[in-house]
Coordinates of C-alpha atoms in Angstrom, one line a residue:
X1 CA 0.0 0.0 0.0
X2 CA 1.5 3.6 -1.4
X3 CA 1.4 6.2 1.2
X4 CA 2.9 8.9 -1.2
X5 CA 0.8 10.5 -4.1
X6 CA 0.6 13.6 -6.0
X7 CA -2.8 14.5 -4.6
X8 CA -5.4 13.0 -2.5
X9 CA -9.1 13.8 -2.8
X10 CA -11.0 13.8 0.2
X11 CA -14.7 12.3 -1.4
X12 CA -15.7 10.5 -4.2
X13 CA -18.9 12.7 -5.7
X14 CA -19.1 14.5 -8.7
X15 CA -16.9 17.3 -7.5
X16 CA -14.0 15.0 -6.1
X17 CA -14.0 12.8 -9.3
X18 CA -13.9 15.8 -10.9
X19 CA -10.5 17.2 -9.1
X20 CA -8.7 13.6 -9.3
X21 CA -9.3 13.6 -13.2
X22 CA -8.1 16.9 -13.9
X23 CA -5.2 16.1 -11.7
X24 CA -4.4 13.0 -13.8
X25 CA -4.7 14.8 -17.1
X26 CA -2.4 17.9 -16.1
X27 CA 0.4 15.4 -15.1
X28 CA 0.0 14.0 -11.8
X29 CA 1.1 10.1 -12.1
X30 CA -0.4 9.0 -8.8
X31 CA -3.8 10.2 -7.4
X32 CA -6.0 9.0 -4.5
X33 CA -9.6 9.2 -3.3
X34 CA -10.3 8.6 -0.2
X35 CA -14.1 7.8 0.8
X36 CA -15.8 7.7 4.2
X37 CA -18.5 5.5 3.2
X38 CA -18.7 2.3 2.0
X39 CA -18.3 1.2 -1.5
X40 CA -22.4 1.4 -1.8
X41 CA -22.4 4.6 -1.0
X42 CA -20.1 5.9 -3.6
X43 CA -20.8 9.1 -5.5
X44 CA -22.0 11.5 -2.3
X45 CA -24.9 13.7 -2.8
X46 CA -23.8 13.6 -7.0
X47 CA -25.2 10.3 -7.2
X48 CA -29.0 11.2 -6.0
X49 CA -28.7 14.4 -8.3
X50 CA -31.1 14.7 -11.6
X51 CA -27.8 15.3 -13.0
X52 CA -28.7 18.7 -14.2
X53 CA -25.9 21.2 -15.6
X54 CA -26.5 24.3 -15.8
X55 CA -24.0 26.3 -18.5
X56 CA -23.4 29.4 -20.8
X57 CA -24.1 28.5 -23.7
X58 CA -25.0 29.8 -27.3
X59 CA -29.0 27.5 -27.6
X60 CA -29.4 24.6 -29.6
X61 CA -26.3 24.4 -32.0
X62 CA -23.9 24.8 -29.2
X63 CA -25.3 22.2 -27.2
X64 CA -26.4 19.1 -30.3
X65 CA -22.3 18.3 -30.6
X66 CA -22.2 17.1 -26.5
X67 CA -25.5 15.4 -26.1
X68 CA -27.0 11.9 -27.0
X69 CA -30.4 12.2 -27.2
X70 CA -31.4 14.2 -30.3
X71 CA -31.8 13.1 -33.8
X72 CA -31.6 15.9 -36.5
X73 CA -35.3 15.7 -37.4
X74 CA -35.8 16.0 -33.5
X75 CA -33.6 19.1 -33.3
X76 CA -35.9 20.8 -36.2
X77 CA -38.5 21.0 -33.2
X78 CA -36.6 22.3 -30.2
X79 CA -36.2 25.8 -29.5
X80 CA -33.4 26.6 -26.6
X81 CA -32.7 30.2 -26.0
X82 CA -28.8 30.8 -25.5
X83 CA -28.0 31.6 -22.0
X84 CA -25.2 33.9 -21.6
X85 CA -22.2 35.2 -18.9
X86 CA -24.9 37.9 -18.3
X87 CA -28.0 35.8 -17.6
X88 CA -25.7 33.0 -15.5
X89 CA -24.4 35.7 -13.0
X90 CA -27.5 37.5 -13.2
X91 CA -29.6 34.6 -12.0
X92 CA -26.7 33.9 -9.1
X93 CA -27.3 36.9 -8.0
X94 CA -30.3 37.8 -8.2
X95 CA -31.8 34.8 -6.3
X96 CA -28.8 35.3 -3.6
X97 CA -30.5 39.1 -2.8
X98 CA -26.6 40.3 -4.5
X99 CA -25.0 38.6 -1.5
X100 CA -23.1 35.9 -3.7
X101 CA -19.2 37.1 -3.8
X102 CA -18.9 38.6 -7.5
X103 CA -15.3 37.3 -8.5
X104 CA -16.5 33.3 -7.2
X105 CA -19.3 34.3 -9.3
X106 CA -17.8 34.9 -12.4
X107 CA -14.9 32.7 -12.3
X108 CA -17.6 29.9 -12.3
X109 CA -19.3 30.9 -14.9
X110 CA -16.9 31.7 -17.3
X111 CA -15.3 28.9 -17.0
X112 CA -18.9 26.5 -17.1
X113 CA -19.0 25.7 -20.8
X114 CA -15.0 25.1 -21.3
X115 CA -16.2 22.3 -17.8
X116 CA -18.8 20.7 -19.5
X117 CA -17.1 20.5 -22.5
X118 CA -14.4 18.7 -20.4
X119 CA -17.1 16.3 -19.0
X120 CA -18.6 15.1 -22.4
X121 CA -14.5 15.1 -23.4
X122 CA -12.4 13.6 -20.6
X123 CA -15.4 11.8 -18.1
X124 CA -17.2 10.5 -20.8
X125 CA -20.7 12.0 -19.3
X126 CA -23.4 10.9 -21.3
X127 CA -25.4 14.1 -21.4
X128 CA -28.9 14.9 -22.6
X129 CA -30.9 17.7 -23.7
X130 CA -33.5 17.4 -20.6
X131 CA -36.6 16.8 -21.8
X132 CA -38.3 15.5 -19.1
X133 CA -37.2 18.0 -16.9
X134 CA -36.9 20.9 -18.6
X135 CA -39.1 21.5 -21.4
X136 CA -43.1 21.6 -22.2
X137 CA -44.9 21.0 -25.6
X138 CA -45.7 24.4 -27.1
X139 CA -47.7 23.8 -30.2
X140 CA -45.8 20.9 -31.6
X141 CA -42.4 22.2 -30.4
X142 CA -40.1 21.1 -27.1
X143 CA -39.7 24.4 -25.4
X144 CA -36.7 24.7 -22.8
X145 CA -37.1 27.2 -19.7
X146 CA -35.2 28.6 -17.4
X147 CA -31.9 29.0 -18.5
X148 CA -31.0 25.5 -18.6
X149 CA -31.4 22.5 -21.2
X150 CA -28.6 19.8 -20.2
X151 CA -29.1 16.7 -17.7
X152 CA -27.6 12.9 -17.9
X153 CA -28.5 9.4 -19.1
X154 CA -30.3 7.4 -15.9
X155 CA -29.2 11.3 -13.5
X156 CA -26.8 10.9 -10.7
X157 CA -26.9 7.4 -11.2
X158 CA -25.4 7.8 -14.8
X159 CA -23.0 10.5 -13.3
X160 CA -21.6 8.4 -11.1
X161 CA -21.0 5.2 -13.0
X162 CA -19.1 7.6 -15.9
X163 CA -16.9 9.2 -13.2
X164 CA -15.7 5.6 -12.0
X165 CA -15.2 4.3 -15.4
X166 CA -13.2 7.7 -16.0
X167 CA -11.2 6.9 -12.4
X168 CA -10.5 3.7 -13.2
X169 CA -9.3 3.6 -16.5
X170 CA -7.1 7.0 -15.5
X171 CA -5.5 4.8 -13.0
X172 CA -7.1 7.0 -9.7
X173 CA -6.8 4.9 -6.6
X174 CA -10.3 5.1 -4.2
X175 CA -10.4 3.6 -0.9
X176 CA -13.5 3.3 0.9
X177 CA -14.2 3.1 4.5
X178 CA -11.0 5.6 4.7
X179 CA -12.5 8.7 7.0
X180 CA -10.1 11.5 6.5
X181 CA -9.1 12.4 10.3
X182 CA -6.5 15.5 10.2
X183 CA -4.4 17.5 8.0
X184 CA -0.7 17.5 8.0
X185 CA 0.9 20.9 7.6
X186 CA 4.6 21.8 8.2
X187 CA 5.6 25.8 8.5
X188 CA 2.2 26.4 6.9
X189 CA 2.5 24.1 3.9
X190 CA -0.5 20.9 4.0
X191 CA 2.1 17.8 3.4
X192 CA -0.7 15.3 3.1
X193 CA -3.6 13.8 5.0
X194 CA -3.9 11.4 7.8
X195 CA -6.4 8.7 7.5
X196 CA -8.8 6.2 9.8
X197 CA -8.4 2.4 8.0
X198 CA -9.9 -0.4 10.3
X199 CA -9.8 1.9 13.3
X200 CA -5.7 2.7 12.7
X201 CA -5.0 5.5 11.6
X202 CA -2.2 6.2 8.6
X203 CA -0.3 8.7 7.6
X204 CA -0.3 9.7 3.9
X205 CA 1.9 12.6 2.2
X206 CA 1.0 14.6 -0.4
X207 CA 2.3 17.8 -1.8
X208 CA -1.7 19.0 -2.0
X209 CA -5.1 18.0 -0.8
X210 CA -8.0 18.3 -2.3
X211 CA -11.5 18.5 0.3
X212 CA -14.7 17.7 -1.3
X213 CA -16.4 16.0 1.2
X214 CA -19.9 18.0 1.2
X215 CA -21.3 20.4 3.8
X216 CA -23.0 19.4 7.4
X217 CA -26.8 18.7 6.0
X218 CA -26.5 15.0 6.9
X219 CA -25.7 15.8 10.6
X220 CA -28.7 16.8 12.5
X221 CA -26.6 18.5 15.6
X222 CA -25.1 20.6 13.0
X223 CA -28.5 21.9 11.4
X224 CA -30.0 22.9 14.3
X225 CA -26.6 24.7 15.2
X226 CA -26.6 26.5 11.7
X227 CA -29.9 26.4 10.3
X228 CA -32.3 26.1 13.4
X229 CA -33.7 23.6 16.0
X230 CA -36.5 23.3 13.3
X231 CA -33.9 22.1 10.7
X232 CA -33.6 18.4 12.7
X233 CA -36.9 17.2 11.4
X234 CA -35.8 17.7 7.8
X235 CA -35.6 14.7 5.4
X236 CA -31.7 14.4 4.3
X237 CA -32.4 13.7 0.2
X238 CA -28.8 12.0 -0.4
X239 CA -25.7 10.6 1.4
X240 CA -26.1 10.2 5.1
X241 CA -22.0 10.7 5.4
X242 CA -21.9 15.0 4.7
X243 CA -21.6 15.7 8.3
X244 CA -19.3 18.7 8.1
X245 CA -15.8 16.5 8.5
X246 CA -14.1 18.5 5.9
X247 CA -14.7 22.0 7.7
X248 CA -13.3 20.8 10.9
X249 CA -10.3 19.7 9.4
X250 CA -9.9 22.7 7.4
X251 CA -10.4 24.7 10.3
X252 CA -7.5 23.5 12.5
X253 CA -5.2 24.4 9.7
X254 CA -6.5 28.0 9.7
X255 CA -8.7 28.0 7.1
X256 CA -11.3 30.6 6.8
X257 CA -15.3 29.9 7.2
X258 CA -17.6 32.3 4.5
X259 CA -20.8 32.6 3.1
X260 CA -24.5 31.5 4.2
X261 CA -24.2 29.5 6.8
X262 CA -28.0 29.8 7.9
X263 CA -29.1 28.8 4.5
X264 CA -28.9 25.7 2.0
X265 CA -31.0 23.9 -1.1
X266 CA -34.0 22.5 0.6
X267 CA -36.8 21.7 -1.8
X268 CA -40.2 19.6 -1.7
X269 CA -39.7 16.2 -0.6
X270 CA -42.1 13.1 0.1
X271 CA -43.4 13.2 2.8
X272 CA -43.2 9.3 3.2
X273 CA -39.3 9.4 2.3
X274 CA -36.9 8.1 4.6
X275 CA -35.6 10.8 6.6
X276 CA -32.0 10.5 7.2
X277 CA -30.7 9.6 4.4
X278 CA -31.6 9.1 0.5
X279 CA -32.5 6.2 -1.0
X280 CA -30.4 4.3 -4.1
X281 CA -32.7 3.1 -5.8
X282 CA -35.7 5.9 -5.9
X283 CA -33.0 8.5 -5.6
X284 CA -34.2 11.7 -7.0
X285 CA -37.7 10.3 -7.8
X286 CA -38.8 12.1 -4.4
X287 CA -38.6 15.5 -5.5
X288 CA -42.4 16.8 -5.4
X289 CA -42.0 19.7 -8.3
X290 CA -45.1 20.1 -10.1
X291 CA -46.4 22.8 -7.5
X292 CA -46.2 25.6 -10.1
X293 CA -49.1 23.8 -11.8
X294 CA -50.9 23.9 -8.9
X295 CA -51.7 25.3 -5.1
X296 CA -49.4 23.7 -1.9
X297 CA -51.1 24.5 1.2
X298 CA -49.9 23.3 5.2
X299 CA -52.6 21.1 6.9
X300 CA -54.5 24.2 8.2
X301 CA -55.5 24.5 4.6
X302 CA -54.0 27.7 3.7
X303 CA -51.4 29.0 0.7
X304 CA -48.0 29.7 2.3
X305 CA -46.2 30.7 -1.1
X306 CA -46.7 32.0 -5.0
X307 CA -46.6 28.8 -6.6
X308 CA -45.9 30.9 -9.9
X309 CA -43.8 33.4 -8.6
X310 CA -40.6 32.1 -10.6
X311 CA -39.5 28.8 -13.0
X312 CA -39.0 26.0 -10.8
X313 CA -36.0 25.5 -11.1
X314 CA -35.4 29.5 -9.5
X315 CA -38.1 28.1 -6.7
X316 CA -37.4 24.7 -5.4
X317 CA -34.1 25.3 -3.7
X318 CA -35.9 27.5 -1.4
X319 CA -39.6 26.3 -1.5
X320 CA -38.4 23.2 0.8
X321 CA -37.4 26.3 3.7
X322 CA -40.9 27.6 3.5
X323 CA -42.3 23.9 3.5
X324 CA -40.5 23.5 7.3
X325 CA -41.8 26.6 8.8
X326 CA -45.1 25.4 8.2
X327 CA -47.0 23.6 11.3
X328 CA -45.3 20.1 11.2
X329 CA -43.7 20.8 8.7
X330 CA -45.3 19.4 5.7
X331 CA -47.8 20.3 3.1
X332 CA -50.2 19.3 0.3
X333 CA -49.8 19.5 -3.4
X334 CA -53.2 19.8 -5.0
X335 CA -53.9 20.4 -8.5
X336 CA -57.3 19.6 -11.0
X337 CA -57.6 17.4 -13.7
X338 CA -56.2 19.3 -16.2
X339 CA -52.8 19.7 -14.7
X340 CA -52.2 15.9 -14.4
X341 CA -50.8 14.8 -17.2
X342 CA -48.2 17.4 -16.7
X343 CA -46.8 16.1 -13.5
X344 CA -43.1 14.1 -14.3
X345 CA -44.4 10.9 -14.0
X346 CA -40.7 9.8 -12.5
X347 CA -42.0 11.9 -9.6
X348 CA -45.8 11.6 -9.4
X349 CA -45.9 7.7 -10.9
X350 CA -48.5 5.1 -9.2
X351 CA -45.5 3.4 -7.5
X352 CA -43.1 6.5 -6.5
X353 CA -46.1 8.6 -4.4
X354 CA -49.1 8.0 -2.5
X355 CA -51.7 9.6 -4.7
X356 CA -54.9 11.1 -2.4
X357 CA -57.5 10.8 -5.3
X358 CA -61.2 11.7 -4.8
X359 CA -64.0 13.0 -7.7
X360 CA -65.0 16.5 -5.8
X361 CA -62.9 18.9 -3.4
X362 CA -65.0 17.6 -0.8
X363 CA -64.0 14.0 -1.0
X364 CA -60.8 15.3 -1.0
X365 CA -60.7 17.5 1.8
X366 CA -62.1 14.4 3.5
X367 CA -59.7 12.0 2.8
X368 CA -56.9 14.9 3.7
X369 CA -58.3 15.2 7.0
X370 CA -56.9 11.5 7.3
X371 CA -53.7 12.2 5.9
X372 CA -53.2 15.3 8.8
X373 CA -55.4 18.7 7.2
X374 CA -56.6 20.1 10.3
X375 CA -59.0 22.5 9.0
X376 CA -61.6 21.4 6.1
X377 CA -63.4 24.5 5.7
X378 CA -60.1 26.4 5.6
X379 CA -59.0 24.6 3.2
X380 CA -62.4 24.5 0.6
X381 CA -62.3 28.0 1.1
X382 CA -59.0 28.4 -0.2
X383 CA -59.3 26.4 -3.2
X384 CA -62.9 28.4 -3.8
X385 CA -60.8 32.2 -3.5
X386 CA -58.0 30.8 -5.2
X387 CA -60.1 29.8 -8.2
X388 CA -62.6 33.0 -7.8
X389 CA -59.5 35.2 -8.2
X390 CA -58.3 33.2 -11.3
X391 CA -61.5 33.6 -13.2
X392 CA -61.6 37.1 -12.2
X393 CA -58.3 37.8 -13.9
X394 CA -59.1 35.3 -16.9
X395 CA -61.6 37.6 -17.3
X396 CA -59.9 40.7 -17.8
X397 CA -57.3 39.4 -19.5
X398 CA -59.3 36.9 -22.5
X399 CA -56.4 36.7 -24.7
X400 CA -53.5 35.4 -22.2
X401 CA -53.4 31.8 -22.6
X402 CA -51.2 29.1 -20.4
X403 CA -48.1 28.6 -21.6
X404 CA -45.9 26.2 -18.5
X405 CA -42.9 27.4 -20.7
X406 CA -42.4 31.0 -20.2
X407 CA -43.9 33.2 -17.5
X408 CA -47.2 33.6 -18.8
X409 CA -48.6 35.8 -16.5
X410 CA -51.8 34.0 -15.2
X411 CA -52.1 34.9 -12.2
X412 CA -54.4 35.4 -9.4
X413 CA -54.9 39.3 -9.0
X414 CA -57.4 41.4 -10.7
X415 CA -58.9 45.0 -10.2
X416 CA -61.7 43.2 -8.4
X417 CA -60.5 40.5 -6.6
X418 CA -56.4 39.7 -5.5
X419 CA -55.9 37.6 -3.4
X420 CA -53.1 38.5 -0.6
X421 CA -50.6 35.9 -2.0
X422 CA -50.5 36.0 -5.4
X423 CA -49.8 32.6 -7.5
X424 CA -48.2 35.1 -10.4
X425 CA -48.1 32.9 -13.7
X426 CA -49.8 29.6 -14.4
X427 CA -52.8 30.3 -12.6
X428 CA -55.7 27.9 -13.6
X429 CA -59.1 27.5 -12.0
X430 CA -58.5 23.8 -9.8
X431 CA -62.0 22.6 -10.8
X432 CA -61.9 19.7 -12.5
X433 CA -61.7 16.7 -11.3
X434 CA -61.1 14.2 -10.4
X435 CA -58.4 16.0 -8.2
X436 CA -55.3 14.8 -7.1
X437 CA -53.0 15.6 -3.7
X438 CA -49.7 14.6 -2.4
X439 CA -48.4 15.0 1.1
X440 CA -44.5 16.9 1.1
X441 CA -41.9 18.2 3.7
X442 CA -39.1 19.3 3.4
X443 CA -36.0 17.3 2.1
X444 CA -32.3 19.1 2.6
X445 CA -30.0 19.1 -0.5
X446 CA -26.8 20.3 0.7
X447 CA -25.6 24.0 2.6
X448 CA -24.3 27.0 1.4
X449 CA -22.0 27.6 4.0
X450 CA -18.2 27.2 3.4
X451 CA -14.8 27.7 2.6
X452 CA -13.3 30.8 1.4
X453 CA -11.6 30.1 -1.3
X454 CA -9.2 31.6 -4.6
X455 CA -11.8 32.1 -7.5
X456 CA -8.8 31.2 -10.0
X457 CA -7.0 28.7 -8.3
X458 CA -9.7 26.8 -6.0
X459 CA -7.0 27.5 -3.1
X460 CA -8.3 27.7 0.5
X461 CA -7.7 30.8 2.1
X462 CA -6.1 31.3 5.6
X463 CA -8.5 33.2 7.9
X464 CA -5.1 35.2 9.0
X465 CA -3.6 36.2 6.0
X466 CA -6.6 35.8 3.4
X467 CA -4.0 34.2 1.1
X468 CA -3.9 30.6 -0.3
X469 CA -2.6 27.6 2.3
X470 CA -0.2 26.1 0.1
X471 CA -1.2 22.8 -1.2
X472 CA -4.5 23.0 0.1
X473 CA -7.9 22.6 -2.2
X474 CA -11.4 22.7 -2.4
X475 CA -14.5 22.1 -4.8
X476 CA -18.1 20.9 -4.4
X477 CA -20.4 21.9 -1.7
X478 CA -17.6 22.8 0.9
X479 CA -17.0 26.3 -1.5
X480 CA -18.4 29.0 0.5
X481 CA -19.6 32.2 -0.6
X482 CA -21.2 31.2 -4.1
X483 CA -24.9 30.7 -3.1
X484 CA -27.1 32.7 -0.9
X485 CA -30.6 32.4 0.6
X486 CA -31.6 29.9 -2.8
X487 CA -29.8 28.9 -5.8
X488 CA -30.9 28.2 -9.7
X489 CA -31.0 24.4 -10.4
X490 CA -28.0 23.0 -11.9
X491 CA -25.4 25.3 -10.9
X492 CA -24.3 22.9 -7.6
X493 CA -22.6 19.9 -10.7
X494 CA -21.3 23.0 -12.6
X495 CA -19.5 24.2 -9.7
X496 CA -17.9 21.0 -8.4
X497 CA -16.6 20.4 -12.0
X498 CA -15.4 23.8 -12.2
X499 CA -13.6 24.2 -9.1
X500 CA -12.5 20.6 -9.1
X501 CA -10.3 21.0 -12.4
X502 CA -8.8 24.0 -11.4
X503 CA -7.9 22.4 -8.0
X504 CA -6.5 19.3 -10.1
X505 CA -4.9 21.7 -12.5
X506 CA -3.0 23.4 -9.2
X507 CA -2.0 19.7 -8.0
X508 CA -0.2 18.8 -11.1
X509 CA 2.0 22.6 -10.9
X510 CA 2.5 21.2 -6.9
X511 CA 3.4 17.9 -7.3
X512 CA 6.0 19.2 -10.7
X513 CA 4.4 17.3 -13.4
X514 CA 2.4 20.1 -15.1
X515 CA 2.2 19.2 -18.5
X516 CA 0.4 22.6 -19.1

């Protein structure tokens, strides 16, 4: 057993497979990984991921030569806006309230096509225009919204399994069961990593060190410390091993601690999902996003946010927050007839959900009161104001017609009846039936919290000195300072590829093998 290598990687998700590749291809001849959890648990939070990128790029033409699923006479039927530097960063900051730090910012994503490109290139990721995910049938033609259009064959799951064909055949060493314990540093240099292997632990050198080991959402003491006492009933959505590791490691070597620690991507989560941890095989398949086509109200029957106030994927990172602070913290998903066919069935199939079915908003409202609504008529007199104030502004507005693909400003408020939370675009009446209802809480994604780090380099920075600790790296969910308050969907894979092939890069220059 080698205890010398160019680089070690502390976690084996998208982020850390993404650092130990780009460390092999800029020169470094002898890489590790090392893994807390078992071998069935490879692929941290990356592997319960829809495997959604989000990237600059220029629409349809730029993204046909990287994808797999499209056929030319498909591609005559797609329309895919270009999404540019501008509208990236805009987005970032904009749904961080301009708290995200601008130069992390922009160093991501300027450098998110040039990643993805690597991806297709050097991981092999078999990407794919996102359909299912991303796009609505507009008069014959797939419509993409909100800024993004990529995802992956079989999500996370396909992710992964590319990245560890990509390790293997680069030669990257991963050991599992391996909890990385402390740093070694010498006069302020990290020299390499010490490790826990069958309760002994082991000394490893390294000339650099890579963390990307996740953030503390798997580690209920830690929410409740960061987040709020609330925060320990929330549903962890992927690996049970993020319990904050990598920040108390980096922390006794001086690093420094930045960005939103009170917040993280929380979205709306089954209800009937385990709670602390994900599970393998449903994976993502308990994400509860079809609200925007309908009304989510807590079990006192009452609207708690604007359904339509954004594209989901500018929504869902926070709506899981506001699903918490209800009373019990869960909610109901209703929608009408109409709207069904519209829900993913990956999400909303017979066999992934418990479907609460009934012919009138009675029968439903009855069989809700078994599944925790408290208050009936509260809840029939939503739904009744709710549709009131739709027809009203149908009404005055006869020629707006529902589009699910831009904003299309159906909404709820009219010069004779508004209600006092809107629902802002998508607004239909929710009277036909038979109606349908799912129970949802909150599940936690990852948190925001993290290192400070060099936007150029992926370097973490002391907390004396604000400068780079030599030889020491991070990328993934541990970079601090990015994402505030909510986040638009996609941007957490970008990121870790990003920051994981400059880190890699760095090693290579470290270690003296840069062939760059």
């Amino acid at each position: 057993m080698s205890t010398h290598y160019d680089c070690i990687v502390v976690g084996s998700g998208h982020a850390g497979c993404s650092a130990a590749l780009a460390a092999v291809e800029a020169g470094c001849t002898s890489v590790l990984i090392v893994e807390k959890a078992p071998r069935d648990w490879v692929g941290g939070n990356g592997y319960f991921t829809a495997g959604a990128h989000r990237t600059v790029h220029g629409g349809l033409q730029d993204l046909l030569p990287i994808v797999r699923n499209v056929t030319p006479e498909q591609a005559s039927k797609i329309d895919v806006d270009p999404y540019t530097v501008e509208d990236f960063i805009g987005d970032i900051k904009r749904l961080g309230q301009d708290k995200p730090d601008t130069k992390l910012v922009k160093s991501m994503v300027e450098s998110s096509r040039e990643a993805v490109e690597w991806l297709a290139r050097m991981v092999d990721i078999p990407f794919i225009l996102s359909f299912h995910r991303q796009a609505y049938e507009v008069h014959g033609r797939q419509k993409f919204w909100g800024g993004m259009a990529l995802s992956t064959e079989d999500g996370g799951k396909g992710l992964i399994k590319a990245h560890m064909k990509a390790l293997e055949k680069a030669g990257v060493e991963i050991w599992f069961e391996s909890p990385a314990v402390r740093l070694k540093v010498e006069k302020g240099t990290i020299t390499g990593l010490v490790v826990e292997i069958d309760g002994k632990e082991l000394d490893l050198s390294a000339s650099s060190v890579v963390l990307a080991a996740g953030g503390y959402e798997s580690s209920s003491e830690l929410r409740a410390k960061h987040l709020g006492s609330e925060w320990e009933k929330a549903h962890v959505r992927g690996t049970p091993y993020n319990t904050g590791d990598g920040f108390a490691m980096a922390q006794a070597v001086g690093a420094k601690l930045i960005g939103d620690w009170a917040g993280c991507h929380s979205t709306c989560w089954d209800a009937n999902a385990p709670a602390d941890a994900g599970d393998r095989e449903l994976s993502n398949q308990f994400t509860k996003s079809g609200y925007p086509l309908g009304i989510m109200v807590n079990i006192y029957g009452q609207r708690f946010v604007d359904e339509g106030q954004d594209f989901r994927n500018f929504t869902y990172a926070k709506f899981g927050r506001q699903i918490l602070l209800q009373p019990e913290g869960c909610a109901f998903q209703v929608w009408g007839a109409d709207m069904v066919p519209f829900l993913r069935k990956e999400e909303y199939g017979d066999e992934i959900v418990e479907k609460i079915c009934a012919g009138n908003m009675e029968e439903l409202a009855d069989k809700l009161l078994e599944k925790g609504l408290k208050d009936k008529e509260c809840f029939l007199k939503t739904v009744h104001d709710f549709n009131t104030a739709v027809q009203s502004h149908r009404a005055e507005n006869p020629t707006l017609r529902w589009d699910p693909a831009v904003k299309d400003g159906l909404s709820t408020q009219s010069t004779t009846v508004a209600l006092q939370l809107p629902k802002s675009n998508w607004a239909l009446p929710i009277n036909q039936g038979p109606f349908l209802a799912v129970k949802v809480a909150c599940g936690i994604t990852f948190t925001f919290g993290g290192l400070a780090i060099d936007p150029d380099t992926a370097g973490i920075l002391s907390k004396e000195t604000d400068a780079p600790i030599k030889g020491l790296f991070c990328t993934g969910e541990m970079v601090g300072g990015l994402f505030y308050d909510n986040y638009p969907g996609g941007s957490g894979l970008t990121a870790g590829a990003v920051f994981g092939r400059k880190a890699g890069g760095q090693a290579a220059k470290l270690a003296g093998k840069s062939v760059k």
